[in-house]
Amino acid sequence: ALHAIGPRAARAVKPLVAVLRTAGEEGKIQVVHALHGIGPEARDAVPALRPLLGEGSAELRAREADTLARIGPGARDALP
């Protein structure tokens, strides 16, 4: 649902990051999907996304990379 709201859901970034830190694989996929929808306004989630790039399933890693690309220049810090 947050994905569909888009940038207007930017207030949810901090709570989503908190969930991201404790969620299992499926929960992380859902959080990353929501952050993707928020787009560039989700740049505060970049520090939490970066360590996950090397973890989880191929689906999770692909979604994370896509989300970082959607965030755009604000995600530069996530580049290795």
PDB file of N, CA and C in Angstrom:
ATOM      1  N   ALA A   1       0.818  -1.197   0.000  1.00  0.00           N
ATOM      2  CA  ALA A   1       0.000   0.000   0.000  1.00  0.00           C
ATOM      3  C   ALA A   1       0.859   1.257   0.000  1.00  0.00           C
ATOM      4  N   LEU A   2       1.958   1.272   0.769  1.00  0.00           N
ATOM      5  CA  LEU A   2       2.821   2.451   0.790  1.00  0.00           C
ATOM      6  C   LEU A   2       3.475   2.673  -0.569  1.00  0.00           C
ATOM      7  N   HIS A   3       3.776   1.590  -1.262  1.00  0.00           N
ATOM      8  CA  HIS A   3       4.379   1.717  -2.584  1.00  0.00           C
ATOM      9  C   HIS A   3       3.481   2.534  -3.500  1.00  0.00           C
ATOM     10  N   ALA A   4       2.191   2.304  -3.431  1.00  0.00           N
ATOM     11  CA  ALA A   4       1.241   3.006  -4.291  1.00  0.00           C
ATOM     12  C   ALA A   4       1.092   4.476  -3.914  1.00  0.00           C
ATOM     13  N   ILE A   5       1.329   4.809  -2.664  1.00  0.00           N
ATOM     14  CA  ILE A   5       1.206   6.202  -2.220  1.00  0.00           C
ATOM     15  C   ILE A   5       2.356   7.038  -2.769  1.00  0.00           C
ATOM     16  N   GLY A   6       3.507   6.422  -2.933  1.00  0.00           N
ATOM     17  CA  GLY A   6       4.650   7.112  -3.509  1.00  0.00           C
ATOM     18  C   GLY A   6       5.313   8.080  -2.538  1.00  0.00           C
ATOM     19  N   PRO A   7       5.873   9.172  -3.042  1.00  0.00           N
ATOM     20  CA  PRO A   7       6.628  10.111  -2.218  1.00  0.00           C
ATOM     21  C   PRO A   7       5.846  10.702  -1.042  1.00  0.00           C
ATOM     22  N   ARG A   8       4.540  10.707  -1.151  1.00  0.00           N
ATOM     23  CA  ARG A   8       3.739  11.234  -0.030  1.00  0.00           C
ATOM     24  C   ARG A   8       3.871  10.362   1.217  1.00  0.00           C
ATOM     25  N   ALA A   9       4.401   9.161   1.069  1.00  0.00           N
ATOM     26  CA  ALA A   9       4.583   8.252   2.206  1.00  0.00           C
ATOM     27  C   ALA A   9       5.958   8.421   2.853  1.00  0.00           C
ATOM     28  N   ALA A  10       6.659   9.497   2.544  1.00  0.00           N
ATOM     29  CA  ALA A  10       8.017   9.714   3.052  1.00  0.00           C
ATOM     30  C   ALA A  10       8.082   9.676   4.579  1.00  0.00           C
ATOM     31  N   ARG A  11       7.020  10.039   5.252  1.00  0.00           N
ATOM     32  CA  ARG A  11       7.015   9.989   6.728  1.00  0.00           C
ATOM     33  C   ARG A  11       7.185   8.573   7.251  1.00  0.00           C
ATOM     34  N   ALA A  12       6.944   7.595   6.413  1.00  0.00           N
ATOM     35  CA  ALA A  12       7.044   6.199   6.843  1.00  0.00           C
ATOM     36  C   ALA A  12       8.459   5.638   6.732  1.00  0.00           C
ATOM     37  N   VAL A  13       9.406   6.406   6.206  1.00  0.00           N
ATOM     38  CA  VAL A  13      10.752   5.873   5.984  1.00  0.00           C
ATOM     39  C   VAL A  13      11.392   5.409   7.286  1.00  0.00           C
ATOM     40  N   LYS A  14      11.364   6.219   8.329  1.00  0.00           N
ATOM     41  CA  LYS A  14      12.006   5.819   9.593  1.00  0.00           C
ATOM     42  C   LYS A  14      11.388   4.553  10.173  1.00  0.00           C
ATOM     43  N   PRO A  15      10.068   4.449  10.259  1.00  0.00           N
ATOM     44  CA  PRO A  15       9.492   3.189  10.754  1.00  0.00           C
ATOM     45  C   PRO A  15       9.815   1.996   9.847  1.00  0.00           C
ATOM     46  N   LEU A  16       9.871   2.217   8.550  1.00  0.00           N
ATOM     47  CA  LEU A  16      10.215   1.129   7.637  1.00  0.00           C
ATOM     48  C   LEU A  16      11.643   0.655   7.867  1.00  0.00           C
ATOM     49  N   VAL A  17      12.558   1.590   8.113  1.00  0.00           N
ATOM     50  CA  VAL A  17      13.943   1.214   8.397  1.00  0.00           C
ATOM     51  C   VAL A  17      14.008   0.383   9.672  1.00  0.00           C
ATOM     52  N   ALA A  18      13.235   0.757  10.676  1.00  0.00           N
ATOM     53  CA  ALA A  18      13.215  -0.015  11.926  1.00  0.00           C
ATOM     54  C   ALA A  18      12.733  -1.441  11.664  1.00  0.00           C
ATOM     55  N   VAL A  19      11.724  -1.595  10.837  1.00  0.00           N
ATOM     56  CA  VAL A  19      11.218  -2.924  10.492  1.00  0.00           C
ATOM     57  C   VAL A  19      12.264  -3.685   9.681  1.00  0.00           C
ATOM     58  N   LEU A  20      12.923  -2.996   8.771  1.00  0.00           N
ATOM     59  CA  LEU A  20      13.937  -3.621   7.924  1.00  0.00           C
ATOM     60  C   LEU A  20      15.022  -4.289   8.749  1.00  0.00           C
ATOM     61  N   ARG A  21      15.383  -3.686   9.859  1.00  0.00           N
ATOM     62  CA  ARG A  21      16.468  -4.209  10.696  1.00  0.00           C
ATOM     63  C   ARG A  21      16.105  -5.504  11.410  1.00  0.00           C
ATOM     64  N   THR A  22      14.822  -5.747  11.606  1.00  0.00           N
ATOM     65  CA  THR A  22      14.412  -6.920  12.377  1.00  0.00           C
ATOM     66  C   THR A  22      13.607  -7.940  11.576  1.00  0.00           C
ATOM     67  N   ALA A  23      13.218  -7.591  10.366  1.00  0.00           N
ATOM     68  CA  ALA A  23      12.337  -8.446   9.571  1.00  0.00           C
ATOM     69  C   ALA A  23      13.070  -9.651   8.997  1.00  0.00           C
ATOM     70  N   GLY A  24      12.296 -10.660   8.722  1.00  0.00           N
ATOM     71  CA  GLY A  24      12.799 -11.811   7.988  1.00  0.00           C
ATOM     72  C   GLY A  24      12.841 -11.480   6.501  1.00  0.00           C
ATOM     73  N   GLU A  25      13.182 -12.456   5.707  1.00  0.00           N
ATOM     74  CA  GLU A  25      13.340 -12.268   4.259  1.00  0.00           C
ATOM     75  C   GLU A  25      12.107 -11.645   3.602  1.00  0.00           C
ATOM     76  N   GLU A  26      10.939 -12.227   3.830  1.00  0.00           N
ATOM     77  CA  GLU A  26       9.721 -11.717   3.185  1.00  0.00           C
ATOM     78  C   GLU A  26       9.390 -10.304   3.672  1.00  0.00           C
ATOM     79  N   GLY A  27       9.584 -10.053   4.946  1.00  0.00           N
ATOM     80  CA  GLY A  27       9.348  -8.715   5.479  1.00  0.00           C
ATOM     81  C   GLY A  27      10.271  -7.690   4.860  1.00  0.00           C
ATOM     82  N   LYS A  28      11.530  -8.062   4.665  1.00  0.00           N
ATOM     83  CA  LYS A  28      12.491  -7.152   4.036  1.00  0.00           C
ATOM     84  C   LYS A  28      12.089  -6.851   2.594  1.00  0.00           C
ATOM     85  N   ILE A  29      11.623  -7.871   1.888  1.00  0.00           N
ATOM     86  CA  ILE A  29      11.167  -7.657   0.515  1.00  0.00           C
ATOM     87  C   ILE A  29      10.022  -6.657   0.490  1.00  0.00           C
ATOM     88  N   GLN A  30       9.093  -6.779   1.421  1.00  0.00           N
ATOM     89  CA  GLN A  30       7.957  -5.861   1.472  1.00  0.00           C
ATOM     90  C   GLN A  30       8.398  -4.430   1.806  1.00  0.00           C
ATOM     91  N   VAL A  31       9.330  -4.306   2.751  1.00  0.00           N
ATOM     92  CA  VAL A  31       9.833  -2.979   3.120  1.00  0.00           C
ATOM     93  C   VAL A  31      10.562  -2.350   1.939  1.00  0.00           C
ATOM     94  N   VAL A  32      11.407  -3.120   1.283  1.00  0.00           N
ATOM     95  CA  VAL A  32      12.151  -2.594   0.139  1.00  0.00           C
ATOM     96  C   VAL A  32      11.176  -2.176  -0.970  1.00  0.00           C
ATOM     97  N   HIS A  33      10.120  -2.921  -1.162  1.00  0.00           N
ATOM     98  CA  HIS A  33       9.096  -2.573  -2.147  1.00  0.00           C
ATOM     99  C   HIS A  33       8.457  -1.227  -1.789  1.00  0.00           C
ATOM    100  N   ALA A  34       8.146  -1.042  -0.536  1.00  0.00           N
ATOM    101  CA  ALA A  34       7.551   0.232  -0.101  1.00  0.00           C
ATOM    102  C   ALA A  34       8.537   1.383  -0.312  1.00  0.00           C
ATOM    103  N   LEU A  35       9.799   1.166   0.029  1.00  0.00           N
ATOM    104  CA  LEU A  35      10.806   2.215  -0.153  1.00  0.00           C
ATOM    105  C   LEU A  35      10.981   2.551  -1.631  1.00  0.00           C
ATOM    106  N   HIS A  36      10.881   1.544  -2.480  1.00  0.00           N
ATOM    107  CA  HIS A  36      10.965   1.780  -3.924  1.00  0.00           C
ATOM    108  C   HIS A  36       9.869   2.744  -4.356  1.00  0.00           C
ATOM    109  N   GLY A  37       8.670   2.528  -3.863  1.00  0.00           N
ATOM    110  CA  GLY A  37       7.558   3.395  -4.224  1.00  0.00           C
ATOM    111  C   GLY A  37       7.740   4.822  -3.740  1.00  0.00           C
ATOM    112  N   ILE A  38       8.368   4.972  -2.590  1.00  0.00           N
ATOM    113  CA  ILE A  38       8.605   6.309  -2.039  1.00  0.00           C
ATOM    114  C   ILE A  38       9.646   7.036  -2.887  1.00  0.00           C
ATOM    115  N   GLY A  39      10.580   6.294  -3.450  1.00  0.00           N
ATOM    116  CA  GLY A  39      11.547   6.871  -4.380  1.00  0.00           C
ATOM    117  C   GLY A  39      12.591   7.751  -3.716  1.00  0.00           C
ATOM    118  N   PRO A  40      12.983   8.844  -4.353  1.00  0.00           N
ATOM    119  CA  PRO A  40      14.050   9.705  -3.837  1.00  0.00           C
ATOM    120  C   PRO A  40      13.822  10.196  -2.402  1.00  0.00           C
ATOM    121  N   GLU A  41      12.596  10.272  -1.991  1.00  0.00           N
ATOM    122  CA  GLU A  41      12.294  10.706  -0.627  1.00  0.00           C
ATOM    123  C   GLU A  41      12.684   9.659   0.411  1.00  0.00           C
ATOM    124  N   ALA A  42      13.059   8.468  -0.050  1.00  0.00           N
ATOM    125  CA  ALA A  42      13.476   7.389   0.858  1.00  0.00           C
ATOM    126  C   ALA A  42      14.987   7.383   1.079  1.00  0.00           C
ATOM    127  N   ARG A  43      15.663   8.454   0.710  1.00  0.00           N
ATOM    128  CA  ARG A  43      17.133   8.485   0.803  1.00  0.00           C
ATOM    129  C   ARG A  43      17.656   8.246   2.212  1.00  0.00           C
ATOM    130  N   ASP A  44      16.871   8.549   3.243  1.00  0.00           N
ATOM    131  CA  ASP A  44      17.321   8.298   4.619  1.00  0.00           C
ATOM    132  C   ASP A  44      17.424   6.804   4.934  1.00  0.00           C
ATOM    133  N   ALA A  45      16.877   5.965   4.075  1.00  0.00           N
ATOM    134  CA  ALA A  45      16.954   4.516   4.284  1.00  0.00           C
ATOM    135  C   ALA A  45      18.225   3.918   3.697  1.00  0.00           C
ATOM    136  N   VAL A  46      18.983   4.686   2.944  1.00  0.00           N
ATOM    137  CA  VAL A  46      20.173   4.161   2.266  1.00  0.00           C
ATOM    138  C   VAL A  46      21.154   3.488   3.226  1.00  0.00           C
ATOM    139  N   PRO A  47      21.489   4.099   4.372  1.00  0.00           N
ATOM    140  CA  PRO A  47      22.428   3.421   5.268  1.00  0.00           C
ATOM    141  C   PRO A  47      21.951   2.046   5.738  1.00  0.00           C
ATOM    142  N   ALA A  48      20.656   1.858   5.856  1.00  0.00           N
ATOM    143  CA  ALA A  48      20.114   0.563   6.274  1.00  0.00           C
ATOM    144  C   ALA A  48      20.072  -0.427   5.106  1.00  0.00           C
ATOM    145  N   LEU A  49      19.952   0.080   3.891  1.00  0.00           N
ATOM    146  CA  LEU A  49      19.894  -0.795   2.720  1.00  0.00           C
ATOM    147  C   LEU A  49      21.273  -1.296   2.305  1.00  0.00           C
ATOM    148  N   ARG A  50      22.274  -0.475   2.453  1.00  0.00           N
ATOM    149  CA  ARG A  50      23.612  -0.819   1.959  1.00  0.00           C
ATOM    150  C   ARG A  50      24.124  -2.169   2.475  1.00  0.00           C
ATOM    151  N   PRO A  51      24.082  -2.433   3.783  1.00  0.00           N
ATOM    152  CA  PRO A  51      24.623  -3.716   4.244  1.00  0.00           C
ATOM    153  C   PRO A  51      23.837  -4.927   3.744  1.00  0.00           C
ATOM    154  N   LEU A  52      22.618  -4.715   3.331  1.00  0.00           N
ATOM    155  CA  LEU A  52      21.783  -5.831   2.891  1.00  0.00           C
ATOM    156  C   LEU A  52      22.059  -6.239   1.451  1.00  0.00           C
ATOM    157  N   LEU A  53      22.819  -5.435   0.712  1.00  0.00           N
ATOM    158  CA  LEU A  53      23.062  -5.753  -0.691  1.00  0.00           C
ATOM    159  C   LEU A  53      23.742  -7.097  -0.884  1.00  0.00           C
ATOM    160  N   GLY A  54      24.509  -7.533   0.084  1.00  0.00           N
ATOM    161  CA  GLY A  54      25.195  -8.814  -0.035  1.00  0.00           C
ATOM    162  C   GLY A  54      24.503  -9.939   0.692  1.00  0.00           C
ATOM    163  N   GLU A  55      23.302  -9.696   1.190  1.00  0.00           N
ATOM    164  CA  GLU A  55      22.593 -10.701   1.979  1.00  0.00           C
ATOM    165  C   GLU A  55      21.289 -11.098   1.304  1.00  0.00           C
ATOM    166  N   GLY A  56      20.748 -12.209   1.737  1.00  0.00           N
ATOM    167  CA  GLY A  56      19.415 -12.620   1.321  1.00  0.00           C
ATOM    168  C   GLY A  56      19.381 -13.262  -0.054  1.00  0.00           C
ATOM    169  N   SER A  57      18.174 -13.461  -0.497  1.00  0.00           N
ATOM    170  CA  SER A  57      17.931 -14.127  -1.771  1.00  0.00           C
ATOM    171  C   SER A  57      18.273 -13.213  -2.944  1.00  0.00           C
ATOM    172  N   ALA A  58      18.345 -13.814  -4.104  1.00  0.00           N
ATOM    173  CA  ALA A  58      18.588 -13.035  -5.319  1.00  0.00           C
ATOM    174  C   ALA A  58      17.463 -12.028  -5.524  1.00  0.00           C
ATOM    175  N   GLU A  59      16.230 -12.415  -5.190  1.00  0.00           N
ATOM    176  CA  GLU A  59      15.100 -11.496  -5.335  1.00  0.00           C
ATOM    177  C   GLU A  59      15.281 -10.272  -4.444  1.00  0.00           C
ATOM    178  N   LEU A  60      15.656 -10.483  -3.191  1.00  0.00           N
ATOM    179  CA  LEU A  60      15.841  -9.365  -2.268  1.00  0.00           C
ATOM    180  C   LEU A  60      16.965  -8.453  -2.749  1.00  0.00           C
ATOM    181  N   ARG A  61      18.078  -9.034  -3.149  1.00  0.00           N
ATOM    182  CA  ARG A  61      19.207  -8.221  -3.616  1.00  0.00           C
ATOM    183  C   ARG A  61      18.842  -7.418  -4.861  1.00  0.00           C
ATOM    184  N   ALA A  62      18.099  -8.031  -5.778  1.00  0.00           N
ATOM    185  CA  ALA A  62      17.674  -7.332  -6.993  1.00  0.00           C
ATOM    186  C   ALA A  62      16.731  -6.186  -6.659  1.00  0.00           C
ATOM    187  N   ARG A  63      15.799  -6.431  -5.741  1.00  0.00           N
ATOM    188  CA  ARG A  63      14.860  -5.370  -5.352  1.00  0.00           C
ATOM    189  C   ARG A  63      15.587  -4.223  -4.651  1.00  0.00           C
ATOM    190  N   GLU A  64      16.569  -4.572  -3.837  1.00  0.00           N
ATOM    191  CA  GLU A  64      17.350  -3.532  -3.155  1.00  0.00           C
ATOM    192  C   GLU A  64      18.101  -2.677  -4.161  1.00  0.00           C
ATOM    193  N   ALA A  65      18.739  -3.327  -5.115  1.00  0.00           N
ATOM    194  CA  ALA A  65      19.483  -2.585  -6.135  1.00  0.00           C
ATOM    195  C   ALA A  65      18.543  -1.691  -6.938  1.00  0.00           C
ATOM    196  N   ASP A  66      17.381  -2.207  -7.287  1.00  0.00           N
ATOM    197  CA  ASP A  66      16.400  -1.422  -8.025  1.00  0.00           C
ATOM    198  C   ASP A  66      15.908  -0.239  -7.198  1.00  0.00           C
ATOM    199  N   THR A  67      15.710  -0.467  -5.910  1.00  0.00           N
ATOM    200  CA  THR A  67      15.255   0.603  -5.022  1.00  0.00           C
ATOM    201  C   THR A  67      16.320   1.687  -4.890  1.00  0.00           C
ATOM    202  N   LEU A  68      17.569   1.281  -4.753  1.00  0.00           N
ATOM    203  CA  LEU A  68      18.649   2.268  -4.670  1.00  0.00           C
ATOM    204  C   LEU A  68      18.735   3.079  -5.962  1.00  0.00           C
ATOM    205  N   ALA A  69      18.541   2.434  -7.093  1.00  0.00           N
ATOM    206  CA  ALA A  69      18.537   3.158  -8.366  1.00  0.00           C
ATOM    207  C   ALA A  69      17.382   4.149  -8.413  1.00  0.00           C
ATOM    208  N   ARG A  70      16.226   3.746  -7.896  1.00  0.00           N
ATOM    209  CA  ARG A  70      15.045   4.624  -7.878  1.00  0.00           C
ATOM    210  C   ARG A  70      15.261   5.810  -6.954  1.00  0.00           C
ATOM    211  N   ILE A  71      15.969   5.588  -5.843  1.00  0.00           N
ATOM    212  CA  ILE A  71      16.270   6.690  -4.931  1.00  0.00           C
ATOM    213  C   ILE A  71      17.160   7.712  -5.637  1.00  0.00           C
ATOM    214  N   GLY A  72      18.018   7.229  -6.513  1.00  0.00           N
ATOM    215  CA  GLY A  72      18.821   8.127  -7.336  1.00  0.00           C
ATOM    216  C   GLY A  72      20.087   8.613  -6.647  1.00  0.00           C
ATOM    217  N   PRO A  73      20.485   9.858  -6.941  1.00  0.00           N
ATOM    218  CA  PRO A  73      21.742  10.393  -6.407  1.00  0.00           C
ATOM    219  C   PRO A  73      21.846  10.307  -4.883  1.00  0.00           C
ATOM    220  N   GLY A  74      20.739  10.321  -4.189  1.00  0.00           N
ATOM    221  CA  GLY A  74      20.759  10.201  -2.737  1.00  0.00           C
ATOM    222  C   GLY A  74      21.251   8.853  -2.253  1.00  0.00           C
ATOM    223  N   ALA A  75      21.395   7.893  -3.167  1.00  0.00           N
ATOM    224  CA  ALA A  75      21.846   6.547  -2.806  1.00  0.00           C
ATOM    225  C   ALA A  75      23.316   6.318  -3.134  1.00  0.00           C
ATOM    226  N   ARG A  76      24.020   7.345  -3.534  1.00  0.00           N
ATOM    227  CA  ARG A  76      25.442   7.181  -3.898  1.00  0.00           C
ATOM    228  C   ARG A  76      26.260   6.523  -2.809  1.00  0.00           C
ATOM    229  N   ASP A  77      25.936   6.804  -1.545  1.00  0.00           N
ATOM    230  CA  ASP A  77      26.697   6.240  -0.429  1.00  0.00           C
ATOM    231  C   ASP A  77      26.608   4.715  -0.376  1.00  0.00           C
ATOM    232  N   ALA A  78      25.644   4.138  -1.056  1.00  0.00           N
ATOM    233  CA  ALA A  78      25.475   2.688  -1.025  1.00  0.00           C
ATOM    234  C   ALA A  78      26.385   1.983  -2.019  1.00  0.00           C
ATOM    235  N   LEU A  79      27.003   2.730  -2.911  1.00  0.00           N
ATOM    236  CA  LEU A  79      27.876   2.111  -3.898  1.00  0.00           C
ATOM    237  C   LEU A  79      29.136   1.576  -3.240  1.00  0.00           C
ATOM    238  N   PRO A  80      29.544   0.361  -3.624  1.00  0.00           N
ATOM    239  CA  PRO A  80      30.758  -0.217  -3.027  1.00  0.00           C
ATOM    240  C   PRO A  80      32.017   0.533  -3.466  1.00  0.00           C
TER     241      PRO A  80
END
